[in-house]
Amino acid sequence: MIPYQLQGSSLVPRQKEDTRSGRSAPVQDRGCVTTKHHQGMKTEPCFQRDPLLPSPSSSLVSQLLSHTTVSRSLDPCTFFPPSAVEPPQGYELGVPLREAAQILASTRTCGPVPVPCAADGEQLSSEYLQAKRARVESIIQGMSLPPAHQVLEGGLGQGRERGGEVPHWGKRKPRVPQQQSAGVAGQGAPATGSPHTAECQQLREQLCFLEQQLRWLQERFSQVCDSEDAAQTQEGAEKVQLLPGKAGDRVGRDGTVTTHHPHTATLWESILEVDGSTAGEDEEDRGSAGILPSVARVLSQALKHELAGMTSRVVDSVLKTVWPKAASHLLQQWLELGPDARGECFPAGKGRKPLAKAPSSSTLSSRRPEAPSLSLGKSSQARSFSPEGVRNLRQAPSVGHSPGSAAPAVQDSQLLGQLLVYTPHNHWESPTASESRRMEPTNARWAVTKLRPLAVRPLGPDMVEGNRTPLTPTHEALTPGHLKKAKLMFFFTRYPSSALLRSYFLDVQFSRCINSQLIKWFSNFREFYYIQVEKFARQALLEGVTEATALHVSRDSELFRTLNMHYNKGNDFQVPSCFLEVASLTLQEFFSAVRAGRDADPSWKKPIYKIISKLDSHIPEVFKAVGCSQELPHN
DNA sequence: GTGGTTCCTG
DNA sequence: CAGGAACCAC
């Protein structure tokens, strides 16, 4: 489907994702705990009252279960994630599949298990079935959620599972388990104290036995699936997996699930696992298909049917809801980036006119053959800094968006970013490529794509869904995030006006002090910039360069490396080629001035400054909208 | 005067 | 990168 490759995945964000991954349990974890408050409020456990439950079709699996006699000893709470969310309509499973899914889901929980509730067999059995159903529904619901919701839950499975089982994950907050265990125990019967361990062990064995049965069922199911259906199923499942999955839980091409924790596999993963076995073991097992029990055959047919239907519905639904949004944003970005998209690096705003000086204008208008990449020249290849790290960054999939912290509002921003990143021309332009290409789409696109790591930061309280601009300035002081943003903006503008700064730092409560600080920042940026360029100009002169036009700043030049390190330390932002043009021109101007001996004049830099001050480019609108300021280390 | 810039210093 | 001084332009 979409090439799974992100450009310029930020290192910084990823680090923060790591720290964020251990966040506290989402609110949803407590969803069902509230149901323990039977007194007062409408006491309706989230898994009760299912009209589908007593369906006669459920007997298929029920028979299987009855053999194990585990149904009585299983605590519904054990398998039930405390989620009260009903799956959206349209994703309802048919009963056979529902039952199968229940088994699939429940038998995966082999970890330490809470004490079963001993009393009231019938009610317990009923609740157990209901619990199983609720769990499956929660899984299905999780699958049909858009990625951000998944992210909100702290990754696939993790958020949902945490409340119900897998206590050995140890991710819970110390206080929460007590709450939850009290809650879940209250739904069945009071937990007994002493036989806890023994019963746990017994339960574990029973569960393992049940899992064996499940595997048998899976194998049988895989046998029945003809190759065509299997292919369809897997294809569809992979499509869906692209959306709700998180990077670490992605399904490999072979269909094997590479989830971090086997016990947290979702229904999709379980089903895909079946597909995997289909691919792998189908041939050898096909011979035994003839003795396939009719029960399994019927079940497999039902599974196939339901699975195919639901897959297509999920895909349709997701695309239908998500794509228009992303497309509109995409269009908007393109409109806003119009000047750049047309290859106009020096935007209108200032009515820029061609430079008077011959070398300068020639530098800008005509693209020389990549001259000995400035960088002091000659041994440009040898001395050029290797873009290796850059390439690595680009290849690194950064879709592991910080789990557990992204707000829904960030959703389509993420998607937009990914869509943009996936655009075919999105690449780090090589020096040779920059020669031939027009400055259009690539030049315009980089701004958005490379900003994406910033753009997908959580929007923060001052952002609002549907409008990514901050409503109210919330920051009374400039933050490191603002500094980083300012540095990136320097690639476009060296001499920003106060008004421009004001319009690009919308989340900042502007004051004279703030304004001065921002101005000062850019002054410092310029200082460093000019010092570096002058240094390299003088060095080039010393190395015997005679023509200023021979100097050109390319991405693998030393000067570029130095500047990039200063303004774009994380290297998570692709420097616009127009900045290279400006840098090249600056270098040539300094070179010419020094060579002509003009540096004897105390104010010899002034003319250069004046020239450079007219080369500011349009800053992409995304700089206004994105919450760059949110990307603080402590956020 | 105020704002913006450069230069210098730490 | 911030603070301060000096200069310049409005």
XYZ file of C-alpha atoms (C1' of nucleotides) in Angstrom:
655
model
C 0.000 0.000 0.000
C 1.948 2.951 1.205
C 5.658 2.647 1.220
C 6.483 2.347 4.823
C 9.270 4.777 4.985
C 9.472 7.995 6.796
C 11.836 10.694 5.942
C 13.749 12.554 8.479
C 12.453 10.730 11.397
C 13.477 12.752 14.275
C 15.785 11.454 16.847
C 14.630 13.869 19.393
C 11.009 12.948 19.189
C 11.860 9.342 19.395
C 13.722 9.821 22.545
C 10.785 11.506 23.957
C 8.549 8.779 22.783
C 10.564 6.418 24.805
C 10.046 8.387 27.903
C 6.449 8.778 27.133
C 5.759 5.164 26.555
C 5.652 4.462 30.195
C 2.902 6.836 30.851
C 0.115 6.219 33.164
C -2.741 4.121 32.085
C -5.243 5.803 29.861
C -8.555 6.759 31.194
C -10.112 3.909 29.433
C -8.397 1.552 31.768
C -10.632 2.710 34.449
C -13.671 2.493 32.291
C -15.138 -0.563 33.824
C -13.910 -0.017 37.259
C -16.676 2.415 37.656
C -19.095 -0.383 37.182
C -18.151 -1.723 40.511
C -20.001 1.080 42.094
C -23.167 -0.849 42.051
C -24.728 1.208 44.651
C -26.423 4.305 43.459
C -25.755 4.459 39.821
C -27.198 2.251 37.221
C -25.361 -0.928 37.887
C -24.717 -2.252 34.510
C -21.506 -4.065 33.958
C -20.204 -3.218 30.586
C -20.466 -6.713 29.282
C -23.994 -7.503 30.202
C -27.145 -7.612 28.227
C -26.073 -8.933 24.989
C -28.943 -10.157 22.917
C -26.593 -12.103 20.730
C -25.174 -14.115 23.496
C -27.713 -16.843 23.894
C -27.567 -17.597 20.232
C -27.746 -21.281 19.465
C -24.763 -20.973 17.213
C -22.595 -20.474 20.162
C -22.930 -24.079 21.003
C -20.164 -24.994 18.650
C -17.460 -23.608 20.753
C -19.344 -24.078 23.916
C -19.092 -27.790 23.361
C -15.414 -27.501 22.996
C -15.245 -25.492 26.114
C -17.435 -27.793 28.066
C -14.974 -30.599 27.639
C -12.394 -28.682 29.473
C -14.731 -27.805 32.283
C -12.888 -24.634 32.646
C -15.804 -22.439 32.031
C -16.918 -22.682 35.591
C -13.615 -21.956 37.097
C -12.725 -19.058 34.942
C -13.222 -15.709 36.389
C -14.789 -13.403 33.890
C -12.721 -10.677 35.294
C -9.671 -12.546 34.295
C -10.431 -12.207 30.673
C -12.250 -9.039 30.696
C -10.473 -5.811 30.079
C -12.190 -3.097 31.973
C -13.488 -1.405 28.918
C -17.055 -0.450 28.650
C -16.807 0.536 25.048
C -19.053 -1.132 22.595
C -17.711 -1.844 19.178
C -18.995 0.476 16.534
C -21.848 -0.734 14.518
C -20.900 -2.297 11.302
C -18.092 -4.206 12.856
C -20.283 -6.593 14.694
C -19.102 -10.068 14.427
C -21.350 -12.838 13.595
C -21.856 -15.284 16.339
C -19.607 -18.068 15.110
C -16.749 -15.722 14.604
C -17.497 -14.074 17.839
C -17.185 -17.319 19.631
C -14.031 -18.239 17.867
C -12.627 -14.877 18.617
C -13.489 -15.319 22.204
C -11.466 -18.417 22.359
C -8.696 -16.866 20.422
C -8.603 -14.012 22.757
C -9.127 -15.705 26.016
C -6.720 -18.535 25.511
C -3.943 -16.116 24.944
C -3.991 -14.998 28.465
C -1.738 -17.494 30.040
C -0.149 -15.323 32.578
C -0.748 -15.246 36.251
C -4.406 -15.100 36.825
C -6.414 -13.588 39.582
C -8.244 -15.819 41.912
C -11.331 -17.253 40.359
C -14.592 -16.522 41.935
C -15.823 -19.604 43.619
C -19.489 -19.039 44.020
C -22.618 -19.110 41.979
C -21.871 -21.319 39.068
C -24.612 -20.344 36.698
C -24.197 -16.691 37.108
C -20.518 -17.143 36.852
C -20.762 -19.077 33.673
C -23.005 -16.485 32.185
C -20.754 -13.747 33.214
C -17.829 -15.591 31.864
C -19.382 -15.811 28.464
C -20.327 -12.230 28.630
C -16.888 -11.314 29.684
C -15.393 -13.182 26.816
C -17.665 -11.410 24.472
C -16.864 -8.068 25.939
C -13.236 -8.723 25.598
C -13.537 -9.628 21.971
C -15.609 -6.600 21.369
C -13.071 -4.431 22.980
C -10.458 -5.922 20.751
C -12.571 -5.428 17.690
C -13.273 -1.957 18.778
C -9.620 -1.387 19.184
C -9.015 -2.570 15.683
C -11.550 -0.258 14.214
C -10.207 2.724 16.027
C -8.075 5.174 14.166
C -4.372 5.142 14.946
C -4.492 7.973 17.372
C -6.834 6.101 19.560
C -4.531 3.225 19.499
C -1.769 5.488 20.436
C -3.824 6.843 23.207
C -4.095 3.441 24.607
C -0.409 3.168 24.845
C 0.072 0.831 21.958
C -1.674 -2.179 20.663
C -3.097 -4.259 23.336
C -1.125 -2.764 26.058
C -3.669 -0.321 27.229
C -6.514 -2.709 27.011
C -4.771 -5.656 28.412
C -3.304 -3.856 31.271
C -6.468 -3.502 33.174
C -7.631 -7.047 32.809
C -4.662 -9.300 32.851
C -0.970 -9.500 32.322
C -0.197 -8.058 35.664
C 3.330 -9.282 35.265
C 3.930 -6.435 32.872
C 4.420 -4.329 35.860
C 3.418 -1.235 33.962
C 0.612 -0.339 36.235
C 0.823 2.354 38.690
C 1.123 0.973 42.194
C -2.223 2.237 43.215
C -4.240 1.208 40.239
C -4.038 -2.545 40.496
C -5.605 -2.467 43.863
C -8.448 -0.459 42.551
C -8.904 -2.667 39.611
C -8.507 -5.926 41.360
C -11.023 -4.815 43.876
C -13.271 -3.810 41.072
C -13.056 -6.952 39.139
C -13.298 -9.141 42.151
C -16.401 -7.393 43.099
C -18.042 -8.332 39.882
C -17.849 -11.993 40.517
C -17.471 -12.987 44.086
C -15.155 -11.995 46.853
C -11.769 -13.437 46.322
C -10.658 -16.050 48.709
C -7.285 -15.702 50.252
C -5.358 -18.937 50.799
C -6.047 -21.242 47.858
C -5.005 -18.487 45.575
C -1.787 -20.041 44.383
C -3.127 -23.487 43.822
C -6.069 -22.254 41.888
C -3.853 -20.027 39.875
C -1.775 -22.967 38.892
C -4.798 -24.994 38.065
C -6.187 -22.220 35.999
C -2.963 -21.851 34.163
C -2.954 -25.492 33.219
C -6.489 -25.294 32.073
C -5.747 -22.296 30.025
C -2.845 -23.983 28.391
C -5.015 -26.903 27.572
C -7.546 -24.571 26.124
C -4.873 -22.981 24.070
C -3.883 -26.299 22.670
C -7.404 -26.804 21.629
C -7.375 -23.440 20.060
C -4.296 -24.213 18.087
C -5.907 -27.354 16.862
C -8.854 -25.291 15.810
C -6.641 -22.823 14.083
C -4.904 -25.493 12.157
C -8.158 -26.957 11.069
C -9.335 -23.583 10.066
C -6.255 -22.946 8.035
C -6.740 -26.166 6.200
C -10.138 -25.230 5.027
C -9.142 -21.889 3.777
C -8.476 -22.155 0.128
C -5.522 -20.249 -1.112
C -7.554 -17.540 -2.704
C -9.444 -16.655 0.388
C -6.327 -16.825 2.427
C -4.605 -14.387 0.163
C -7.524 -12.031 0.267
C -7.751 -12.245 3.968
C -4.148 -11.593 4.544
C -4.071 -8.716 2.145
C -7.015 -7.130 3.797
C -5.692 -7.734 7.213
C -2.430 -6.105 6.341
C -4.210 -3.076 5.097
C -6.026 -2.722 8.293
C -2.949 -3.397 10.238
C -1.314 -0.376 8.730
C -3.695 1.835 10.531
C -4.261 0.567 13.990
C -0.975 -1.115 14.417
C 1.997 0.414 15.995
C 5.401 0.001 14.621
C 6.574 -2.601 16.982
C 3.564 -4.757 16.503
C 3.639 -4.787 12.801
C 2.959 -7.968 11.024
C 5.674 -9.297 8.891
C 5.221 -10.252 5.320
C 5.176 -13.842 6.227
C 2.220 -13.262 8.403
C 3.977 -13.931 11.610
C 3.213 -11.604 14.363
C 6.134 -9.728 15.734
C 4.365 -8.323 18.671
C 6.370 -7.482 21.688
C 4.364 -9.544 24.010
C 2.709 -12.756 22.934
C -0.007 -12.441 25.469
C -1.126 -9.148 24.165
C -1.785 -10.267 20.682
C -4.978 -8.900 19.336
C -7.614 -10.742 17.478
C -6.104 -9.504 14.258
C -2.816 -10.913 15.200
C -4.369 -14.159 16.133
C -6.157 -14.371 12.878
C -3.097 -13.385 10.982
C -1.234 -16.020 12.807
C -3.677 -18.463 11.458
C -2.962 -17.098 8.045
C 0.670 -17.517 8.681
C 0.218 -21.109 9.451
C -1.867 -21.340 6.374
C 1.010 -20.225 4.283
C 3.488 -22.383 6.033
C 1.724 -25.558 6.884
C -1.031 -25.598 4.411
C 0.638 -27.913 2.012
C 1.595 -30.598 4.419
C -1.639 -30.437 6.289
C -3.815 -30.446 3.299
C -3.674 -34.135 3.185
C -5.516 -34.425 6.420
C -8.174 -32.028 5.365
C -10.347 -34.876 4.430
C -10.791 -35.911 7.984
C -11.570 -32.438 9.058
C -14.361 -32.528 11.562
C -17.523 -31.041 10.272
C -17.704 -28.780 13.251
C -14.448 -27.166 12.363
C -15.466 -27.007 8.752
C -18.593 -25.123 9.561
C -16.741 -22.885 11.875
C -14.081 -22.163 9.348
C -16.655 -21.248 6.765
C -18.263 -18.849 9.142
C -14.927 -17.419 10.082
C -13.943 -16.880 6.512
C -17.140 -15.173 5.677
C -17.158 -12.897 8.633
C -13.526 -12.119 8.347
C -13.679 -11.125 4.732
C -16.707 -8.992 5.291
C -15.374 -7.231 8.272
C -12.031 -6.624 6.700
C -13.508 -4.871 3.751
C -15.827 -2.868 5.966
C -13.008 -1.753 8.155
C -10.855 -0.740 5.232
C -13.670 1.111 3.573
C -14.661 2.858 6.712
C -11.199 3.935 7.650
C -10.387 5.263 4.247
C -13.715 6.959 3.970
C -13.321 8.840 7.191
C -9.654 9.582 7.137
C -8.752 10.221 3.574
C -10.890 13.270 2.844
C -9.469 15.046 5.842
C -5.932 14.296 4.914
C -6.520 15.223 1.340
C -7.957 18.576 2.235
C -5.046 19.349 4.472
C -2.712 18.291 1.773
C -4.354 20.635 -0.621
C -4.234 23.439 1.849
C -0.568 22.932 2.410
C 0.060 23.047 -1.243
C -1.853 26.223 -1.641
C -0.050 27.827 1.193
C 3.264 26.762 -0.189
C 2.405 28.106 -3.562
C 5.376 30.353 -4.130
C 7.806 27.733 -3.153
C 5.988 25.139 -5.076
C 6.521 27.225 -8.105
C 10.185 27.205 -7.446
C 10.222 30.715 -6.178
C 12.640 30.664 -3.391
C 12.673 34.313 -2.687
C 9.198 35.177 -2.061
C 7.213 37.915 -2.941
C 6.734 39.461 0.359
C 9.567 41.809 -0.099
C 9.403 42.447 -3.772
C 12.768 41.073 -4.266
C 14.569 42.156 -7.331
C 17.428 40.494 -9.045
C 20.674 41.351 -7.522
C 22.666 44.002 -9.204
C 25.953 42.328 -8.982
C 26.717 40.076 -11.811
C 28.143 37.197 -9.899
C 25.339 37.248 -7.492
C 22.522 37.224 -9.950
C 24.190 34.579 -11.952
C 24.496 32.553 -8.889
C 20.857 32.717 -8.245
C 19.407 32.465 -11.658
C 21.582 29.996 -13.399
C 22.544 26.829 -11.793
C 26.106 26.132 -12.350
C 27.230 22.650 -12.692
C 27.883 21.630 -9.180
C 31.105 23.437 -8.845
C 33.775 21.959 -6.755
C 31.481 21.911 -3.918
C 32.672 24.882 -2.306
C 33.723 23.728 0.817
C 36.968 24.956 0.227
C 36.947 23.533 -2.649
C 38.689 21.034 -4.466
C 38.633 17.950 -2.501
C 34.986 18.394 -2.063
C 34.306 14.764 -2.351
C 36.940 13.799 0.058
C 36.142 16.440 2.581
C 32.474 16.447 2.252
C 30.624 15.206 5.203
C 28.952 11.974 4.593
C 25.200 12.141 4.368
C 25.141 8.705 5.795
C 23.471 9.742 8.943
C 20.962 11.590 6.930
C 20.090 8.563 4.974
C 19.789 6.539 8.077
C 17.409 9.003 9.456
C 15.327 8.859 6.422
C 15.130 5.147 6.440
C 14.315 4.845 10.027
C 10.598 4.447 10.365
C 9.456 6.900 12.888
C 5.939 5.798 13.041
C 6.348 4.778 16.565
C 4.614 7.897 17.513
C 4.747 8.480 21.116
C 2.258 6.089 22.499
C 0.077 7.244 25.198
C 0.424 10.929 24.730
C -0.830 11.986 21.358
C -4.106 13.725 21.400
C -6.773 12.905 18.884
C -6.296 16.319 17.454
C -2.958 15.286 16.228
C -4.375 12.481 14.295
C -4.754 13.820 10.828
C -1.709 15.887 11.277
C 0.149 12.678 11.686
C -1.522 11.139 8.766
C -0.902 14.187 6.670
C 2.693 14.097 7.604
C 2.961 10.515 6.642
C 1.161 11.058 3.426
C 3.500 13.847 2.576
C 6.454 11.891 3.599
C 5.401 9.108 1.360
C 5.254 11.249 -1.702
C 7.360 9.843 -4.455
C 9.669 12.792 -4.894
C 10.382 13.071 -1.302
C 14.019 12.443 -0.935
C 17.181 14.052 0.093
C 18.221 15.556 -3.073
C 21.639 14.587 -4.133
C 23.946 17.251 -5.458
C 23.470 15.907 -8.918
C 19.777 15.761 -8.568
C 19.614 19.323 -7.467
C 21.132 20.288 -10.740
C 18.527 18.924 -12.962
C 15.383 19.230 -11.002
C 13.176 22.186 -10.993
C 12.830 23.578 -7.553
C 9.209 22.837 -7.445
C 7.509 20.070 -5.663
C 10.553 18.816 -3.961
C 11.490 22.206 -2.827
C 8.073 22.897 -1.522
C 7.500 19.556 -0.046
C 10.529 19.247 2.066
C 9.313 21.949 4.317
C 6.290 20.025 5.291
C 7.775 16.637 5.331
C 10.822 17.484 7.238
C 8.901 19.423 9.711
C 6.708 16.521 10.392
C 8.599 15.349 13.424
C 7.770 18.623 14.959
C 4.355 18.810 13.507
C 3.208 15.657 15.086
C 4.062 16.660 18.519
C 1.107 16.787 20.774
C -0.698 19.943 20.109
C -1.072 20.954 23.665
C -3.841 22.729 25.395
C -3.689 25.775 23.222
C -4.443 23.899 20.075
C -7.786 22.896 18.871
C -9.062 20.191 16.637
C -9.674 21.255 13.115
C -7.586 24.324 13.490
C -3.992 23.756 14.172
C -3.285 27.285 15.085
C -3.110 28.121 18.711
C -6.155 29.898 19.882
C -4.574 31.797 22.657
C -0.973 32.543 23.365
C -0.144 30.457 26.320
C 3.567 30.886 26.663
C 4.723 33.927 28.476
C 8.309 33.012 27.936
C 10.228 31.504 25.110
C 11.096 27.893 25.482
C 13.803 25.670 24.038
C 11.171 24.526 21.604
C 10.775 28.051 20.394
C 14.483 28.353 20.041
C 14.625 25.290 17.915
C 11.808 26.534 15.810
C 13.521 29.863 15.394
C 16.668 28.154 14.283
C 14.834 26.245 11.656
C 13.149 29.403 10.535
C 16.543 30.913 10.064
C 16.958 28.671 7.062
C 14.299 30.788 5.438
C 14.737 34.188 6.906
C 17.779 35.863 8.314
C 16.139 39.157 9.035
C 12.643 38.514 10.261
C 10.575 41.470 11.229
C 8.800 41.649 14.510
C 5.512 41.237 12.745
C 6.701 38.129 11.052
C 7.918 36.680 14.289
C 4.700 37.539 15.901
C 2.801 35.732 13.232
C 4.906 32.637 13.483
C 4.989 32.304 17.219
C 1.321 32.342 17.806
C 1.502 30.432 21.012
C 3.678 33.050 22.623
C 2.309 35.906 24.583
C 4.247 38.643 22.932
C 5.737 41.429 24.890
C 8.541 43.827 24.324
C 10.799 41.487 26.130
C 9.763 38.474 24.150
C 10.068 40.344 20.935
C 13.518 41.563 21.831
C 14.578 38.113 22.748
C 13.439 36.704 19.460
C 15.129 39.508 17.616
C 18.206 38.870 19.607
C 18.099 35.227 18.747
C 18.127 35.955 15.071
C 20.858 38.448 15.614
C 22.914 35.755 17.230
C 22.051 33.384 14.421
C 23.285 35.882 11.910
C 26.406 36.480 13.856
C 27.322 32.842 13.835
C 26.319 32.532 10.221
C 28.424 35.418 9.030
C 31.393 34.396 11.074
C 31.327 30.922 9.617
C 30.881 32.087 6.073
C 33.633 34.620 6.394
C 35.904 32.003 7.825
C 35.312 29.683 4.919
C 35.656 32.498 2.429
C 39.020 33.408 3.763
C 40.036 29.798 3.813
C 39.026 29.386 0.218
C 41.109 32.377 -0.673
C 44.069 30.908 1.103
C 43.583 27.667 -0.736
C 43.998 29.443 -3.989
C 40.461 29.743 -5.201
C 40.384 32.520 -7.733
C 36.811 32.769 -8.866
C 34.045 33.514 -6.479
C 31.672 31.660 -8.725
C 33.640 28.541 -8.057
C 32.368 28.609 -4.546
C 29.167 26.861 -3.900
C 27.664 25.528 -0.744
C 26.334 22.052 -1.242
C 24.951 19.654 1.240
C 28.185 17.817 1.591
C 30.338 20.838 2.074
C 32.035 21.595 5.309
C 30.360 24.931 5.627
C 26.983 23.365 5.297
C 27.839 20.801 7.866
C 28.852 23.458 10.292
C 25.752 25.512 9.770
C 23.515 22.513 9.839
C 24.989 21.437 13.091
C 24.236 24.764 14.572
C 20.726 25.367 13.365
C 19.548 21.845 12.838
C 21.376 19.849 15.378
C 19.180 16.818 15.356
C 19.399 16.746 11.601
C 15.707 16.043 11.575
C 14.955 18.807 9.209
C 15.980 19.001 5.622
C 17.581 22.303 4.921
C 15.859 24.013 2.036
C 17.883 24.401 -1.077
C 17.176 28.107 -1.089
C 19.247 28.375 2.024
C 22.084 26.752 0.149
C 21.706 29.414 -2.474
C 21.838 32.154 0.110
C 24.815 30.601 1.778
C 26.585 30.263 -1.519
C 25.951 33.865 -2.351
C 27.080 34.997 1.070
C 30.233 33.037 0.689
C 30.923 34.513 -2.690
C 30.311 37.995 -1.441
C 32.663 37.556 1.448
C 35.196 35.966 -0.823
C 35.021 38.801 -3.300
C 35.241 41.418 -0.586
C 38.231 39.856 1.057
C 39.959 39.224 -2.225
C 39.412 42.853 -3.197
C 40.786 43.967 0.112
C 37.623 45.665 1.113
C 37.894 44.173 4.550
C 40.235 46.998 5.365
C 37.176 49.133 5.701
C 35.716 48.778 9.198
C 32.249 48.600 7.779
C 33.102 46.364 4.879
C 30.451 43.828 5.896
C 27.604 46.237 5.719
C 27.059 45.904 1.986
C 27.093 42.171 2.320
C 24.571 42.294 5.071
C 22.398 44.434 2.942
C 22.491 41.976 0.122
C 21.781 39.029 2.316
C 18.986 40.802 4.073
C 17.083 40.824 0.826
C 17.293 37.129 0.327
C 14.824 36.034 2.904
C 12.460 33.378 1.774
C 8.897 32.669 2.561
C 8.561 30.619 5.691
C 6.193 27.722 5.190
C 2.893 28.151 6.871
C 3.339 24.983 8.767
C 5.712 26.812 11.005
C 2.808 28.873 12.151
C 0.465 26.053 12.727
C 2.476 23.309 14.234
C 3.041 23.155 17.902
C 6.756 23.354 17.708
C 6.783 24.973 21.049
C 5.333 21.843 22.565
C 8.358 19.901 21.774
C 10.221 20.588 24.907
C 12.336 17.980 26.533
C 10.172 17.953 29.571
C 7.035 17.650 27.538
C 12.514 57.568 22.540
C 11.988 53.310 20.469
C 13.325 49.572 17.880
C 16.703 47.138 15.346
C 21.420 45.927 14.372
C 26.195 44.975 15.174
C 30.003 44.223 18.082
C 32.009 42.654 22.216
C 32.189 39.923 26.288
C 31.321 36.168 29.307
C 23.085 32.408 24.036
C 22.457 36.612 26.922
C 23.780 41.197 28.368
C 25.426 45.488 27.335
C 27.188 49.253 24.597
C 27.173 51.772 20.508
C 25.214 53.138 16.368
C 21.511 54.136 13.170
C 16.843 55.014 11.389
C 12.183 56.360 12.096
